[in-house]
């Protein structure tokens, strides 16, 4: 059960790791016209606004279940890394709700043909929150990767010690 759960968590972590990595590899969002950016934002927010809460809450639920199932090993690396990941994800969620999520409805009302005078400042603020969160998202995902790695190799290390 926990091995299957840890595999699911690695899939979540890969998703959350790749989101900011894409922006670091190809930081296109400042190099496009206001119209293109407004149209992109409306299109992506239509999906992310509906799906990201489900993805984030499912991931947090899976982490919490992992912690509950490993409570007896709460002083070991898998538990501690997963607890760290959960704390980071909760912090990121609170930041997102209070920053980007609050800006989304305003930007979704923009007419790409007639952008408000402060559109670039709002875009920069919205992107700034994403860029601020990027290393934390990658850190959160890395904690999940490490937790699962140490969980998967724990039994193997114990068997190796028994053979000696």
Tab-separated table of C-alpha atoms in Angstrom:
chain	number	residue	atom	x	y	z
A	1	UNK	CA	0.000	0.000	0.000
A	2	UNK	CA	2.687	2.531	0.975
A	3	UNK	CA	4.848	1.655	-2.035
A	4	UNK	CA	1.920	2.322	-4.377
A	5	UNK	CA	1.166	5.548	-2.517
A	6	UNK	CA	4.803	6.604	-2.781
A	7	UNK	CA	4.722	5.974	-6.542
A	8	UNK	CA	1.661	8.251	-6.806
A	9	UNK	CA	3.504	10.879	-4.769
A	10	UNK	CA	6.482	10.712	-7.130
A	11	UNK	CA	4.087	11.398	-10.027
A	12	UNK	CA	2.703	14.439	-8.175
A	13	UNK	CA	6.235	15.597	-7.376
A	14	UNK	CA	7.287	15.290	-11.014
A	15	UNK	CA	4.338	17.482	-12.008
A	16	UNK	CA	5.142	20.145	-9.410
A	17	UNK	CA	8.863	19.999	-10.263
A	18	UNK	CA	8.286	20.451	-13.987
A	19	UNK	CA	5.935	23.444	-13.686
A	20	UNK	CA	8.607	25.911	-12.537
A	21	UNK	CA	11.354	24.165	-14.479
A	22	UNK	CA	9.581	24.972	-17.729
A	23	UNK	CA	9.597	28.659	-16.833
A	24	UNK	CA	13.293	28.538	-15.996
A	25	UNK	CA	14.205	26.779	-19.235
A	26	UNK	CA	12.024	28.925	-21.494
A	27	UNK	CA	11.105	32.217	-19.777
A	28	UNK	CA	8.912	33.425	-22.624
A	29	UNK	CA	6.226	35.186	-20.597
A	30	UNK	CA	7.906	38.612	-20.563
A	31	UNK	CA	8.748	38.497	-24.286
A	32	UNK	CA	5.258	38.344	-25.787
A	33	UNK	CA	2.743	41.043	-26.589
A	34	UNK	CA	0.102	42.006	-24.059
A	35	UNK	CA	-2.581	40.503	-26.268
A	36	UNK	CA	-0.769	37.156	-26.464
A	37	UNK	CA	-0.152	37.100	-22.730
A	38	UNK	CA	-3.774	37.982	-21.884
A	39	UNK	CA	-5.099	35.292	-24.238
A	40	UNK	CA	-2.651	32.742	-22.807
A	41	UNK	CA	-3.618	33.592	-19.235
A	42	UNK	CA	-7.328	33.244	-19.919
A	43	UNK	CA	-6.808	29.904	-21.626
A	44	UNK	CA	-4.524	28.422	-18.967
A	45	UNK	CA	-6.506	29.756	-16.011
A	46	UNK	CA	-9.658	28.129	-17.356
A	47	UNK	CA	-8.003	24.763	-16.771
A	48	UNK	CA	-5.661	25.473	-13.871
A	49	UNK	CA	-8.327	27.309	-11.897
A	50	UNK	CA	-10.463	24.183	-11.906
A	51	UNK	CA	-7.789	21.491	-11.758
A	52	UNK	CA	-5.025	22.856	-9.548
A	53	UNK	CA	-7.102	22.797	-6.340
A	54	UNK	CA	-7.932	19.134	-6.983
A	55	UNK	CA	-4.304	18.294	-7.810
A	56	UNK	CA	-2.863	20.182	-4.828
A	57	UNK	CA	-5.407	18.829	-2.329
A	58	UNK	CA	-4.995	15.272	-3.662
A	59	UNK	CA	-1.236	15.583	-3.307
A	60	UNK	CA	-1.544	16.914	0.248
A	61	UNK	CA	-3.990	14.124	1.077
A	62	UNK	CA	-1.577	11.511	-0.269
A	63	UNK	CA	1.283	13.030	1.753
A	64	UNK	CA	-0.860	13.021	4.889
A	65	UNK	CA	-1.822	9.384	4.301
A	66	UNK	CA	1.867	8.503	3.798
A	67	UNK	CA	2.666	10.181	7.135
A	68	UNK	CA	-0.155	8.383	8.936
A	69	UNK	CA	0.908	4.999	7.542
A	70	UNK	CA	4.520	5.680	8.551
A	71	UNK	CA	3.835	7.225	11.958
A	72	UNK	CA	5.736	4.426	13.717
A	73	UNK	CA	8.839	5.529	11.759
A	74	UNK	CA	8.407	9.248	12.427
A	75	UNK	CA	12.084	9.769	13.284
A	76	UNK	CA	13.307	8.298	10.012
A	77	UNK	CA	14.226	10.119	6.798
A	78	UNK	CA	11.169	9.103	4.725
A	79	UNK	CA	8.777	10.518	7.302
A	80	UNK	CA	10.791	13.679	7.946
A	81	UNK	CA	11.223	14.518	4.257
A	82	UNK	CA	7.520	13.930	3.599
A	83	UNK	CA	6.557	16.086	6.584
A	84	UNK	CA	8.810	18.849	5.240
A	85	UNK	CA	7.205	18.505	1.795
A	86	UNK	CA	3.723	18.750	3.287
A	87	UNK	CA	4.622	21.890	5.258
A	88	UNK	CA	6.098	23.530	2.143
A	89	UNK	CA	3.017	22.606	0.085
A	90	UNK	CA	0.671	24.070	2.702
A	91	UNK	CA	2.718	27.288	2.718
A	92	UNK	CA	2.709	27.457	-1.095
A	93	UNK	CA	-1.045	26.908	-1.178
A	94	UNK	CA	-1.673	29.727	1.293
A	95	UNK	CA	0.602	32.042	-0.707
A	96	UNK	CA	-1.109	31.114	-3.996
A	97	UNK	CA	-4.605	31.676	-2.611
A	98	UNK	CA	-3.633	35.091	-1.286
A	99	UNK	CA	-1.695	36.247	-4.355
A	100	UNK	CA	-2.173	34.651	-7.776
A	101	UNK	CA	-5.666	33.314	-7.193
A	102	UNK	CA	-6.781	36.800	-6.143
A	103	UNK	CA	-5.369	38.331	-9.363
A	104	UNK	CA	-6.805	35.724	-11.746
A	105	UNK	CA	-10.415	37.023	-11.887
A	106	UNK	CA	-9.167	40.556	-12.570
A	107	UNK	CA	-6.903	39.440	-15.406
A	108	UNK	CA	-9.572	37.138	-16.834
A	109	UNK	CA	-11.796	40.179	-17.385
A	110	UNK	CA	-9.217	41.870	-19.598
A	111	UNK	CA	-10.080	42.407	-23.230
A	112	UNK	CA	-6.924	41.399	-25.150
A	113	UNK	CA	-7.716	44.152	-27.678
A	114	UNK	CA	-7.926	46.883	-25.000
A	115	UNK	CA	-5.676	46.055	-22.075
A	116	UNK	CA	-5.705	48.291	-19.005
A	117	UNK	CA	-2.833	50.757	-18.673
A	118	UNK	CA	-1.338	48.776	-15.763
A	119	UNK	CA	-1.542	45.357	-17.430
A	120	UNK	CA	2.239	44.878	-17.499
A	121	UNK	CA	2.557	45.709	-13.795
A	122	UNK	CA	-0.191	43.199	-12.939
A	123	UNK	CA	1.426	40.573	-15.174
A	124	UNK	CA	4.770	41.189	-13.489
A	125	UNK	CA	3.191	40.882	-10.035
A	126	UNK	CA	1.443	37.629	-11.020
A	127	UNK	CA	4.629	36.219	-12.562
A	128	UNK	CA	6.663	37.443	-9.588
A	129	UNK	CA	4.669	35.235	-7.254
A	130	UNK	CA	5.261	32.270	-9.561
A	131	UNK	CA	8.984	32.982	-9.740
A	132	UNK	CA	9.160	33.392	-5.957
A	133	UNK	CA	7.396	30.040	-5.493
A	134	UNK	CA	9.478	28.178	-8.096
A	135	UNK	CA	12.395	27.163	-5.844
A	136	UNK	CA	9.956	26.182	-3.091
A	137	UNK	CA	7.961	24.035	-5.542
A	138	UNK	CA	11.157	22.365	-6.648
A	139	UNK	CA	12.253	21.924	-3.021
A	140	UNK	CA	8.887	20.459	-2.081
A	141	UNK	CA	9.115	18.005	-4.987
A	142	UNK	CA	12.709	17.112	-4.094
A	143	UNK	CA	11.609	16.329	-0.529
A	144	UNK	CA	9.020	13.907	-1.911
A	145	UNK	CA	11.610	12.317	-4.211
A	146	UNK	CA	14.026	11.884	-1.280
A	147	UNK	CA	11.328	10.594	1.047
A	148	UNK	CA	10.288	7.934	-1.447
A	149	UNK	CA	13.876	7.054	-2.298
A	150	UNK	CA	14.721	6.507	1.372
A	151	UNK	CA	11.475	4.594	1.887
A	152	UNK	CA	12.145	2.316	-1.109
A	153	UNK	CA	15.763	1.650	-0.144
A	154	UNK	CA	15.074	1.199	3.587
A	155	UNK	CA	14.104	-2.460	3.250
A	156	UNK	CA	17.001	-3.114	0.899
A	157	UNK	CA	19.473	-1.548	3.367
A	158	UNK	CA	18.029	-3.582	6.247
A	159	UNK	CA	18.361	-6.802	4.241
A	160	UNK	CA	21.988	-5.927	3.384
A	161	UNK	CA	22.818	-5.440	7.065
A	162	UNK	CA	21.255	-8.803	7.942
A	163	UNK	CA	23.525	-10.565	5.430
A	164	UNK	CA	26.690	-9.159	7.029
